[in-house]
Amino acid sequence: MKFERTLNPKDEDILDIRNILRQYNAKKFEILESEDFAIYAKDETGKIIGGITGEIFGQWMDIEYLAVDEAYRNQKIGHQLLQEAEQLAHEHKCGYIFIYTFGFQAKDYYPKYGYEEVFRRAHYPITGTEHYFVKTL
């Protein structure tokens, strides 16, 4: 057996490791398939000015990215995107939505819309803090 370290792994090597874990998990989970999703906010020319991306897996919607172009902030676009995501979660019979954010981004934003902070990772990556939120639908 040989062990190898790299700071720049190939995509296919990461996929191999992920597949090993997924094969194991397949014996334990009730479902196996997840579904990626995206919700876009576009301007009148069709340019994406904001959006949400993530994954639906069983009862959970995991939001990976929620972003609004700086020129369009403070117009409730982020809130409308969250509402669209929540509607999609309801349509897929999700019971929970998960999202995380940095302290300098939107940590005070999500609680206004019913998201509860469930975990905090300090000193990430060096001096920042990540905040993890869940909303029960």
mmCIF file of N, CA and C in Angstrom:
data_model
loop_
_atom_site.group_PDB
_atom_site.id
_atom_site.type_symbol
_atom_site.label_atom_id
_atom_site.label_comp_id
_atom_site.label_asym_id
_atom_site.label_seq_id
_atom_site.Cartn_x
_atom_site.Cartn_y
_atom_site.Cartn_z
ATOM 1 N N MET A 1 0.844 -1.171 0.000
ATOM 2 C CA MET A 1 0.000 0.000 0.000
ATOM 3 C C MET A 1 0.890 1.236 0.000
ATOM 4 N N LYS A 2 0.447 2.237 -0.745
ATOM 5 C CA LYS A 2 1.202 3.484 -0.861
ATOM 6 C C LYS A 2 0.256 4.650 -0.589
ATOM 7 N N PHE A 3 0.717 5.627 0.173
ATOM 8 C CA PHE A 3 -0.067 6.832 0.446
ATOM 9 C C PHE A 3 0.542 7.989 -0.312
ATOM 10 N N GLU A 4 -0.317 8.810 -0.875
ATOM 11 C CA GLU A 4 0.136 9.941 -1.681
ATOM 12 C C GLU A 4 -0.638 11.182 -1.253
ATOM 13 N N ARG A 5 0.062 12.288 -1.115
ATOM 14 C CA ARG A 5 -0.574 13.559 -0.758
ATOM 15 C C ARG A 5 -0.484 14.520 -1.930
ATOM 16 N N THR A 6 -1.534 15.338 -2.097
ATOM 17 C CA THR A 6 -1.492 16.387 -3.106
ATOM 18 C C THR A 6 -2.384 17.544 -2.668
ATOM 19 N N LEU A 7 -1.981 18.727 -3.013
ATOM 20 C CA LEU A 7 -2.795 19.907 -2.737
ATOM 21 C C LEU A 7 -3.629 20.304 -3.949
ATOM 22 N N ASN A 8 -3.431 19.608 -5.052
ATOM 23 C CA ASN A 8 -4.180 19.886 -6.277
ATOM 24 C C ASN A 8 -4.706 18.584 -6.874
ATOM 25 N N PRO A 9 -5.657 17.937 -6.192
ATOM 26 C CA PRO A 9 -6.140 16.655 -6.702
ATOM 27 C C PRO A 9 -6.905 16.811 -8.010
ATOM 28 N N LYS A 10 -6.868 15.776 -8.806
ATOM 29 C CA LYS A 10 -7.624 15.750 -10.059
ATOM 30 C C LYS A 10 -9.102 15.545 -9.743
ATOM 31 N N ASP A 11 -9.947 16.131 -10.564
ATOM 32 C CA ASP A 11 -11.395 15.986 -10.368
ATOM 33 C C ASP A 11 -11.810 14.524 -10.325
ATOM 34 N N GLU A 12 -11.230 13.716 -11.195
ATOM 35 C CA GLU A 12 -11.614 12.301 -11.238
ATOM 36 C C GLU A 12 -11.182 11.560 -9.979
ATOM 37 N N ASP A 13 -10.083 11.975 -9.347
ATOM 38 C CA ASP A 13 -9.655 11.347 -8.095
ATOM 39 C C ASP A 13 -10.616 11.700 -6.960
ATOM 40 N N ILE A 14 -11.063 12.948 -6.927
ATOM 41 C CA ILE A 14 -12.052 13.358 -5.925
ATOM 42 C C ILE A 14 -13.337 12.569 -6.127
ATOM 43 N N LEU A 15 -13.736 12.410 -7.373
ATOM 44 C CA LEU A 15 -14.941 11.650 -7.687
ATOM 45 C C LEU A 15 -14.806 10.192 -7.249
ATOM 46 N N ASP A 16 -13.632 9.601 -7.436
ATOM 47 C CA ASP A 16 -13.399 8.220 -6.992
ATOM 48 C C ASP A 16 -13.621 8.083 -5.484
ATOM 49 N N ILE A 17 -13.076 9.030 -4.716
ATOM 50 C CA ILE A 17 -13.222 8.978 -3.259
ATOM 51 C C ILE A 17 -14.685 9.183 -2.872
ATOM 52 N N ARG A 18 -15.326 10.133 -3.517
ATOM 53 C CA ARG A 18 -16.745 10.383 -3.249
ATOM 54 C C ARG A 18 -17.575 9.139 -3.545
ATOM 55 N N ASN A 19 -17.258 8.456 -4.624
ATOM 56 C CA ASN A 19 -18.011 7.256 -4.987
ATOM 57 C C ASN A 19 -17.815 6.125 -3.989
ATOM 58 N N ILE A 20 -16.616 6.011 -3.422
ATOM 59 C CA ILE A 20 -16.385 5.004 -2.379
ATOM 60 C C ILE A 20 -17.325 5.261 -1.205
ATOM 61 N N LEU A 21 -17.400 6.518 -0.779
ATOM 62 C CA LEU A 21 -18.279 6.862 0.344
ATOM 63 C C LEU A 21 -19.744 6.677 -0.035
ATOM 64 N N ARG A 22 -20.112 7.071 -1.226
ATOM 65 C CA ARG A 22 -21.517 6.931 -1.641
ATOM 66 C C ARG A 22 -21.937 5.463 -1.734
ATOM 67 N N GLN A 23 -21.022 4.598 -2.151
ATOM 68 C CA GLN A 23 -21.350 3.170 -2.193
ATOM 69 C C GLN A 23 -21.621 2.643 -0.789
ATOM 70 N N TYR A 24 -20.835 3.085 0.166
ATOM 71 C CA TYR A 24 -21.069 2.696 1.556
ATOM 72 C C TYR A 24 -22.398 3.273 2.050
ATOM 73 N N ASN A 25 -22.614 4.557 1.795
ATOM 74 C CA ASN A 25 -23.834 5.218 2.248
ATOM 75 C C ASN A 25 -25.084 4.592 1.644
ATOM 76 N N ALA A 26 -24.962 4.074 0.431
ATOM 77 C CA ALA A 26 -26.113 3.487 -0.261
ATOM 78 C C ALA A 26 -26.724 2.346 0.546
ATOM 79 N N LYS A 27 -25.927 1.701 1.357
ATOM 80 C CA LYS A 27 -26.418 0.600 2.186
ATOM 81 C C LYS A 27 -27.183 1.105 3.404
ATOM 82 N N LYS A 28 -27.032 2.381 3.726
ATOM 83 C CA LYS A 28 -27.611 2.929 4.960
ATOM 84 C C LYS A 28 -28.747 3.928 4.725
ATOM 85 N N PHE A 29 -28.733 4.640 3.602
ATOM 86 C CA PHE A 29 -29.723 5.685 3.343
ATOM 87 C C PHE A 29 -30.992 5.116 2.729
ATOM 88 N N GLU A 30 -32.106 5.796 3.028
ATOM 89 C CA GLU A 30 -33.389 5.416 2.444
ATOM 90 C C GLU A 30 -33.476 5.835 0.983
ATOM 91 N N ILE A 31 -32.787 6.915 0.626
ATOM 92 C CA ILE A 31 -32.758 7.386 -0.756
ATOM 93 C C ILE A 31 -31.311 7.588 -1.164
ATOM 94 N N LEU A 32 -31.080 7.604 -2.445
ATOM 95 C CA LEU A 32 -29.712 7.749 -2.932
ATOM 96 C C LEU A 32 -29.526 8.970 -3.809
ATOM 97 N N GLU A 33 -30.583 9.404 -4.452
ATOM 98 C CA GLU A 33 -30.454 10.459 -5.448
ATOM 99 C C GLU A 33 -30.691 11.840 -4.852
ATOM 100 N N SER A 34 -29.872 12.765 -5.288
ATOM 101 C CA SER A 34 -30.081 14.170 -4.953
ATOM 102 C C SER A 34 -30.333 14.912 -6.258
ATOM 103 N N GLU A 35 -30.809 16.129 -6.119
ATOM 104 C CA GLU A 35 -31.120 16.919 -7.303
ATOM 105 C C GLU A 35 -30.564 18.325 -7.117
ATOM 106 N N ASP A 36 -29.720 18.756 -8.043
ATOM 107 C CA ASP A 36 -29.208 20.120 -8.012
ATOM 108 C C ASP A 36 -30.305 21.076 -8.464
ATOM 109 N N PHE A 37 -30.258 22.304 -7.956
ATOM 110 C CA PHE A 37 -31.218 23.309 -8.401
ATOM 111 C C PHE A 37 -30.536 24.667 -8.502
ATOM 112 N N ALA A 38 -31.157 25.541 -9.252
ATOM 113 C CA ALA A 38 -30.711 26.931 -9.358
ATOM 114 C C ALA A 38 -31.936 27.806 -9.568
ATOM 115 N N ILE A 39 -31.886 28.986 -9.002
ATOM 116 C CA ILE A 39 -32.924 29.995 -9.178
ATOM 117 C C ILE A 39 -32.199 31.272 -9.571
ATOM 118 N N TYR A 40 -32.618 31.884 -10.660
ATOM 119 C CA TYR A 40 -31.918 33.058 -11.176
ATOM 120 C C TYR A 40 -32.785 34.304 -11.073
ATOM 121 N N ALA A 41 -32.148 35.424 -10.804
ATOM 122 C CA ALA A 41 -32.763 36.743 -10.961
ATOM 123 C C ALA A 41 -32.048 37.385 -12.141
ATOM 124 N N LYS A 42 -32.825 37.807 -13.145
ATOM 125 C CA LYS A 42 -32.225 38.372 -14.357
ATOM 126 C C LYS A 42 -32.741 39.782 -14.588
ATOM 127 N N ASP A 43 -31.890 40.614 -15.162
ATOM 128 C CA ASP A 43 -32.330 41.968 -15.510
ATOM 129 C C ASP A 43 -33.093 41.936 -16.833
ATOM 130 N N GLU A 44 -33.493 43.100 -17.319
ATOM 131 C CA GLU A 44 -34.306 43.173 -18.539
ATOM 132 C C GLU A 44 -33.578 42.680 -19.784
ATOM 133 N N THR A 45 -32.240 42.589 -19.733
ATOM 134 C CA THR A 45 -31.480 42.075 -20.877
ATOM 135 C C THR A 45 -31.235 40.574 -20.780
ATOM 136 N N GLY A 46 -31.629 39.974 -19.658
ATOM 137 C CA GLY A 46 -31.411 38.544 -19.469
ATOM 138 C C GLY A 46 -30.138 38.216 -18.712
ATOM 139 N N LYS A 47 -29.400 39.242 -18.308
ATOM 140 C CA LYS A 47 -28.162 39.018 -17.546
ATOM 141 C C LYS A 47 -28.511 38.581 -16.121
ATOM 142 N N ILE A 48 -27.804 37.568 -15.626
ATOM 143 C CA ILE A 48 -28.010 37.115 -14.249
ATOM 144 C C ILE A 48 -27.446 38.166 -13.300
ATOM 145 N N ILE A 49 -28.313 38.651 -12.411
ATOM 146 C CA ILE A 49 -27.894 39.657 -11.427
ATOM 147 C C ILE A 49 -27.918 39.095 -10.010
ATOM 148 N N GLY A 50 -28.338 37.848 -9.896
ATOM 149 C CA GLY A 50 -28.364 37.188 -8.597
ATOM 150 C C GLY A 50 -28.903 35.789 -8.751
ATOM 151 N N GLY A 51 -28.792 35.026 -7.685
ATOM 152 C CA GLY A 51 -29.333 33.678 -7.756
ATOM 153 C C GLY A 51 -28.992 32.843 -6.548
ATOM 154 N N ILE A 52 -29.570 31.658 -6.566
ATOM 155 C CA ILE A 52 -29.336 30.647 -5.538
ATOM 156 C C ILE A 52 -29.020 29.351 -6.255
ATOM 157 N N THR A 53 -28.039 28.625 -5.746
ATOM 158 C CA THR A 53 -27.782 27.268 -6.220
ATOM 159 C C THR A 53 -27.707 26.353 -5.007
ATOM 160 N N GLY A 54 -27.993 25.093 -5.237
ATOM 161 C CA GLY A 54 -27.921 24.151 -4.134
ATOM 162 C C GLY A 54 -28.347 22.766 -4.554
ATOM 163 N N GLU A 55 -28.743 21.992 -3.547
ATOM 164 C CA GLU A 55 -29.066 20.585 -3.758
ATOM 165 C C GLU A 55 -30.257 20.216 -2.881
ATOM 166 N N ILE A 56 -31.119 19.376 -3.416
ATOM 167 C CA ILE A 56 -32.215 18.797 -2.650
ATOM 168 C C ILE A 56 -31.891 17.326 -2.463
ATOM 169 N N PHE A 57 -31.900 16.902 -1.199
ATOM 170 C CA PHE A 57 -31.577 15.511 -0.863
ATOM 171 C C PHE A 57 -32.522 15.076 0.249
ATOM 172 N N GLY A 58 -33.476 14.242 -0.123
ATOM 173 C CA GLY A 58 -34.450 13.788 0.859
ATOM 174 C C GLY A 58 -35.272 14.950 1.377
ATOM 175 N N GLN A 59 -35.299 15.110 2.698
ATOM 176 C CA GLN A 59 -36.070 16.176 3.340
ATOM 177 C C GLN A 59 -35.333 17.506 3.388
ATOM 178 N N TRP A 60 -34.129 17.550 2.852
ATOM 179 C CA TRP A 60 -33.282 18.731 3.011
ATOM 180 C C TRP A 60 -33.027 19.454 1.704
ATOM 181 N N MET A 61 -33.129 20.778 1.776
ATOM 182 C CA MET A 61 -32.621 21.644 0.722
ATOM 183 C C MET A 61 -31.366 22.294 1.293
ATOM 184 N N ASP A 62 -30.246 22.086 0.644
ATOM 185 C CA ASP A 62 -28.992 22.731 1.033
ATOM 186 C C ASP A 62 -28.704 23.844 0.041
ATOM 187 N N ILE A 63 -28.673 25.074 0.528
ATOM 188 C CA ILE A 63 -28.331 26.206 -0.323
ATOM 189 C C ILE A 63 -26.824 26.388 -0.266
ATOM 190 N N GLU A 64 -26.196 26.274 -1.424
ATOM 191 C CA GLU A 64 -24.742 26.414 -1.489
ATOM 192 C C GLU A 64 -24.342 27.872 -1.705
ATOM 193 N N TYR A 65 -24.991 28.528 -2.643
ATOM 194 C CA TYR A 65 -24.675 29.927 -2.935
ATOM 195 C C TYR A 65 -25.960 30.734 -3.036
ATOM 196 N N LEU A 66 -25.949 31.901 -2.419
ATOM 197 C CA LEU A 66 -26.988 32.906 -2.621
ATOM 198 C C LEU A 66 -26.233 34.211 -2.795
ATOM 199 N N ALA A 67 -26.397 34.841 -3.945
ATOM 200 C CA ALA A 67 -25.656 36.073 -4.222
ATOM 201 C C ALA A 67 -26.505 37.016 -5.054
ATOM 202 N N VAL A 68 -26.338 38.311 -4.785
ATOM 203 C CA VAL A 68 -26.971 39.368 -5.571
ATOM 204 C C VAL A 68 -25.886 40.367 -5.925
ATOM 205 N N ASP A 69 -25.801 40.725 -7.201
ATOM 206 C CA ASP A 69 -24.832 41.714 -7.662
ATOM 207 C C ASP A 69 -24.965 42.986 -6.821
ATOM 208 N N GLU A 70 -23.828 43.568 -6.465
ATOM 209 C CA GLU A 70 -23.832 44.752 -5.588
ATOM 210 C C GLU A 70 -24.724 45.875 -6.106
ATOM 211 N N ALA A 71 -24.780 46.056 -7.411
ATOM 212 C CA ALA A 71 -25.590 47.138 -7.989
ATOM 213 C C ALA A 71 -27.087 46.933 -7.757
ATOM 214 N N TYR A 72 -27.494 45.713 -7.407
ATOM 215 C CA TYR A 72 -28.913 45.403 -7.245
ATOM 216 C C TYR A 72 -29.296 45.088 -5.802
ATOM 217 N N ARG A 73 -28.376 45.272 -4.868
ATOM 218 C CA ARG A 73 -28.679 44.974 -3.468
ATOM 219 C C ARG A 73 -29.630 46.012 -2.881
ATOM 220 N N ASN A 74 -30.216 45.653 -1.740
ATOM 221 C CA ASN A 74 -31.182 46.507 -1.028
ATOM 222 C C ASN A 74 -32.450 46.767 -1.839
ATOM 223 N N GLN A 75 -32.797 45.806 -2.706
ATOM 224 C CA GLN A 75 -34.040 45.879 -3.477
ATOM 225 C C GLN A 75 -34.925 44.656 -3.204
ATOM 226 N N LYS A 76 -34.586 43.930 -2.142
ATOM 227 C CA LYS A 76 -35.324 42.734 -1.715
ATOM 228 C C LYS A 76 -35.199 41.563 -2.692
ATOM 229 N N ILE A 77 -34.198 41.598 -3.558
ATOM 230 C CA ILE A 77 -33.987 40.493 -4.498
ATOM 231 C C ILE A 77 -33.572 39.237 -3.741
ATOM 232 N N GLY A 78 -32.698 39.388 -2.749
ATOM 233 C CA GLY A 78 -32.286 38.240 -1.938
ATOM 234 C C GLY A 78 -33.472 37.604 -1.239
ATOM 235 N N HIS A 79 -34.349 38.419 -0.702
ATOM 236 C CA HIS A 79 -35.549 37.905 -0.032
ATOM 237 C C HIS A 79 -36.452 37.174 -1.026
ATOM 238 N N GLN A 80 -36.623 37.736 -2.210
ATOM 239 C CA GLN A 80 -37.443 37.076 -3.231
ATOM 240 C C GLN A 80 -36.817 35.748 -3.654
ATOM 241 N N LEU A 81 -35.489 35.716 -3.756
ATOM 242 C CA LEU A 81 -34.812 34.460 -4.087
ATOM 243 C C LEU A 81 -35.045 33.418 -2.993
ATOM 244 N N LEU A 82 -34.942 33.838 -1.728
ATOM 245 C CA LEU A 82 -35.213 32.918 -0.615
ATOM 246 C C LEU A 82 -36.646 32.402 -0.668
ATOM 247 N N GLN A 83 -37.599 33.278 -0.975
ATOM 248 C CA GLN A 83 -38.993 32.847 -1.085
ATOM 249 C C GLN A 83 -39.162 31.816 -2.198
ATOM 250 N N GLU A 84 -38.501 32.043 -3.321
ATOM 251 C CA GLU A 84 -38.551 31.075 -4.429
ATOM 252 C C GLU A 84 -37.963 29.733 -3.990
ATOM 253 N N ALA A 85 -36.847 29.781 -3.259
ATOM 254 C CA ALA A 85 -36.217 28.547 -2.779
ATOM 255 C C ALA A 85 -37.143 27.816 -1.812
ATOM 256 N N GLU A 86 -37.782 28.555 -0.923
ATOM 257 C CA GLU A 86 -38.700 27.932 0.027
ATOM 258 C C GLU A 86 -39.888 27.301 -0.685
ATOM 259 N N GLN A 87 -40.392 27.956 -1.717
ATOM 260 C CA GLN A 87 -41.490 27.378 -2.499
ATOM 261 C C GLN A 87 -41.037 26.086 -3.175
ATOM 262 N N LEU A 88 -39.845 26.106 -3.749
ATOM 263 C CA LEU A 88 -39.299 24.900 -4.374
ATOM 264 C C LEU A 88 -39.134 23.789 -3.340
ATOM 265 N N ALA A 89 -38.663 24.147 -2.149
ATOM 266 C CA ALA A 89 -38.503 23.158 -1.076
ATOM 267 C C ALA A 89 -39.853 22.536 -0.713
ATOM 268 N N HIS A 90 -40.890 23.354 -0.601
ATOM 269 C CA HIS A 90 -42.235 22.836 -0.315
ATOM 270 C C HIS A 90 -42.693 21.888 -1.420
ATOM 271 N N GLU A 91 -42.467 22.275 -2.672
ATOM 272 C CA GLU A 91 -42.886 21.441 -3.803
ATOM 273 C C GLU A 91 -42.195 20.083 -3.793
ATOM 274 N N HIS A 92 -40.970 20.038 -3.264
ATOM 275 C CA HIS A 92 -40.220 18.778 -3.193
ATOM 276 C C HIS A 92 -40.364 18.104 -1.833
ATOM 277 N N LYS A 93 -41.307 18.598 -1.036
ATOM 278 C CA LYS A 93 -41.625 18.017 0.267
ATOM 279 C C LYS A 93 -40.432 18.014 1.227
ATOM 280 N N CYS A 94 -39.620 19.055 1.135
ATOM 281 C CA CYS A 94 -38.514 19.218 2.081
ATOM 282 C C CYS A 94 -39.071 19.713 3.413
ATOM 283 N N GLY A 95 -38.453 19.284 4.483
ATOM 284 C CA GLY A 95 -38.835 19.755 5.805
ATOM 285 C C GLY A 95 -37.885 20.798 6.353
ATOM 286 N N TYR A 96 -36.713 20.922 5.692
ATOM 287 C CA TYR A 96 -35.661 21.785 6.225
ATOM 288 C C TYR A 96 -34.875 22.445 5.094
ATOM 289 N N ILE A 97 -34.384 23.639 5.393
ATOM 290 C CA ILE A 97 -33.459 24.328 4.492
ATOM 291 C C ILE A 97 -32.210 24.658 5.291
ATOM 292 N N PHE A 98 -31.061 24.382 4.705
ATOM 293 C CA PHE A 98 -29.767 24.641 5.345
ATOM 294 C C PHE A 98 -29.008 25.667 4.516
ATOM 295 N N ILE A 99 -28.381 26.619 5.200
ATOM 296 C CA ILE A 99 -27.542 27.610 4.522
ATOM 297 C C ILE A 99 -26.461 28.066 5.488
ATOM 298 N N TYR A 100 -25.315 28.460 4.947
ATOM 299 C CA TYR A 100 -24.278 29.039 5.802
ATOM 300 C C TYR A 100 -23.772 30.325 5.170
ATOM 301 N N THR A 101 -23.190 31.170 6.001
ATOM 302 C CA THR A 101 -22.702 32.461 5.544
ATOM 303 C C THR A 101 -21.552 32.904 6.433
ATOM 304 N N PHE A 102 -20.747 33.799 5.941
ATOM 305 C CA PHE A 102 -19.691 34.390 6.757
ATOM 306 C C PHE A 102 -20.263 35.541 7.576
ATOM 307 N N GLY A 103 -19.576 35.870 8.657
ATOM 308 C CA GLY A 103 -20.013 36.954 9.518
ATOM 309 C C GLY A 103 -20.129 38.283 8.804
ATOM 310 N N PHE A 104 -19.283 38.527 7.817
ATOM 311 C CA PHE A 104 -19.322 39.805 7.096
ATOM 312 C C PHE A 104 -20.351 39.802 5.970
ATOM 313 N N GLN A 105 -21.010 38.670 5.746
ATOM 314 C CA GLN A 105 -21.995 38.597 4.673
ATOM 315 C C GLN A 105 -23.407 38.825 5.209
ATOM 316 N N ALA A 106 -24.065 37.776 5.652
ATOM 317 C CA ALA A 106 -25.503 37.904 5.939
ATOM 318 C C ALA A 106 -25.924 37.236 7.244
ATOM 319 N N LYS A 107 -25.060 37.213 8.236
ATOM 320 C CA LYS A 107 -25.397 36.501 9.477
ATOM 321 C C LYS A 107 -26.616 37.078 10.193
ATOM 322 N N ASP A 108 -26.875 38.356 10.036
ATOM 323 C CA ASP A 108 -28.043 38.967 10.675
ATOM 324 C C ASP A 108 -29.284 38.930 9.780
ATOM 325 N N TYR A 109 -29.106 38.528 8.541
ATOM 326 C CA TYR A 109 -30.182 38.527 7.551
ATOM 327 C C TYR A 109 -31.113 37.319 7.719
ATOM 328 N N TYR A 110 -30.535 36.132 7.809
ATOM 329 C CA TYR A 110 -31.340 34.911 7.798
ATOM 330 C C TYR A 110 -32.284 34.771 8.990
ATOM 331 N N PRO A 111 -31.874 35.151 10.213
ATOM 332 C CA PRO A 111 -32.827 35.040 11.330
ATOM 333 C C PRO A 111 -34.108 35.855 11.125
ATOM 334 N N LYS A 112 -34.046 36.930 10.360
ATOM 335 C CA LYS A 112 -35.246 37.737 10.083
ATOM 336 C C LYS A 112 -36.305 36.932 9.343
ATOM 337 N N TYR A 113 -35.873 35.878 8.659
ATOM 338 C CA TYR A 113 -36.783 35.079 7.841
ATOM 339 C C TYR A 113 -36.974 33.671 8.392
ATOM 340 N N GLY A 114 -36.724 33.513 9.698
ATOM 341 C CA GLY A 114 -37.037 32.247 10.348
ATOM 342 C C GLY A 114 -35.925 31.221 10.369
ATOM 343 N N TYR A 115 -34.724 31.605 9.987
ATOM 344 C CA TYR A 115 -33.597 30.677 10.018
ATOM 345 C C TYR A 115 -32.933 30.740 11.386
ATOM 346 N N GLU A 116 -32.661 29.576 11.970
ATOM 347 C CA GLU A 116 -32.055 29.491 13.292
ATOM 348 C C GLU A 116 -30.581 29.112 13.157
ATOM 349 N N GLU A 117 -29.721 29.856 13.832
ATOM 350 C CA GLU A 117 -28.299 29.518 13.805
ATOM 351 C C GLU A 117 -28.090 28.259 14.638
ATOM 352 N N VAL A 118 -27.469 27.241 14.017
ATOM 353 C CA VAL A 118 -27.275 25.957 14.688
ATOM 354 C C VAL A 118 -25.807 25.644 14.951
ATOM 355 N N PHE A 119 -24.914 26.398 14.326
ATOM 356 C CA PHE A 119 -23.487 26.134 14.509
ATOM 357 C C PHE A 119 -22.713 27.351 14.052
ATOM 358 N N ARG A 120 -21.553 27.525 14.651
ATOM 359 C CA ARG A 120 -20.673 28.634 14.296
ATOM 360 C C ARG A 120 -19.247 28.094 14.256
ATOM 361 N N ARG A 121 -18.542 28.375 13.160
ATOM 362 C CA ARG A 121 -17.134 27.953 13.048
ATOM 363 C C ARG A 121 -16.270 29.203 13.080
ATOM 364 N N ALA A 122 -15.553 29.374 14.182
ATOM 365 C CA ALA A 122 -14.715 30.560 14.372
ATOM 366 C C ALA A 122 -13.333 30.351 13.765
ATOM 367 N N HIS A 123 -12.629 31.454 13.570
ATOM 368 C CA HIS A 123 -11.248 31.454 13.066
ATOM 369 C C HIS A 123 -11.161 30.822 11.679
ATOM 370 N N TYR A 124 -12.174 31.073 10.844
ATOM 371 C CA TYR A 124 -12.188 30.480 9.511
ATOM 372 C C TYR A 124 -12.226 31.573 8.460
ATOM 373 N N PRO A 125 -11.370 31.576 7.478
ATOM 374 C CA PRO A 125 -10.231 30.669 7.371
ATOM 375 C C PRO A 125 -9.089 31.039 8.326
ATOM 376 N N ILE A 126 -9.058 32.312 8.737
ATOM 377 C CA ILE A 126 -8.055 32.713 9.730
ATOM 378 C C ILE A 126 -8.725 33.515 10.841
ATOM 379 N N THR A 127 -9.362 34.614 10.482
ATOM 380 C CA THR A 127 -9.983 35.461 11.507
ATOM 381 C C THR A 127 -11.492 35.562 11.363
ATOM 382 N N GLY A 128 -12.056 34.958 10.355
ATOM 383 C CA GLY A 128 -13.495 35.061 10.115
ATOM 384 C C GLY A 128 -14.299 34.048 10.904
ATOM 385 N N THR A 129 -15.607 34.116 10.722
ATOM 386 C CA THR A 129 -16.528 33.164 11.346
ATOM 387 C C THR A 129 -17.587 32.776 10.327
ATOM 388 N N GLU A 130 -17.836 31.473 10.225
ATOM 389 C CA GLU A 130 -18.934 30.962 9.407
ATOM 390 C C GLU A 130 -20.126 30.702 10.319
ATOM 391 N N HIS A 131 -21.310 31.040 9.849
ATOM 392 C CA HIS A 131 -22.542 30.842 10.602
ATOM 393 C C HIS A 131 -23.431 29.889 9.807
ATOM 394 N N TYR A 132 -23.916 28.843 10.467
ATOM 395 C CA TYR A 132 -24.728 27.811 9.829
ATOM 396 C C TYR A 132 -26.168 27.926 10.328
ATOM 397 N N PHE A 133 -27.109 27.959 9.396
ATOM 398 C CA PHE A 133 -28.515 28.180 9.721
ATOM 399 C C PHE A 133 -29.393 27.064 9.161
ATOM 400 N N VAL A 134 -30.488 26.788 9.873
ATOM 401 C CA VAL A 134 -31.504 25.844 9.417
ATOM 402 C C VAL A 134 -32.869 26.494 9.597
ATOM 403 N N LYS A 135 -33.720 26.292 8.608
ATOM 404 C CA LYS A 135 -35.118 26.702 8.731
ATOM 405 C C LYS A 135 -35.978 25.453 8.623
ATOM 406 N N THR A 136 -36.854 25.271 9.592
ATOM 407 C CA THR A 136 -37.812 24.176 9.546
ATOM 408 C C THR A 136 -39.055 24.678 8.828
ATOM 409 N N LEU A 137 -39.456 23.937 7.808
ATOM 410 C CA LEU A 137 -40.625 24.350 7.013
ATOM 411 C C LEU A 137 -41.913 23.777 7.591
#
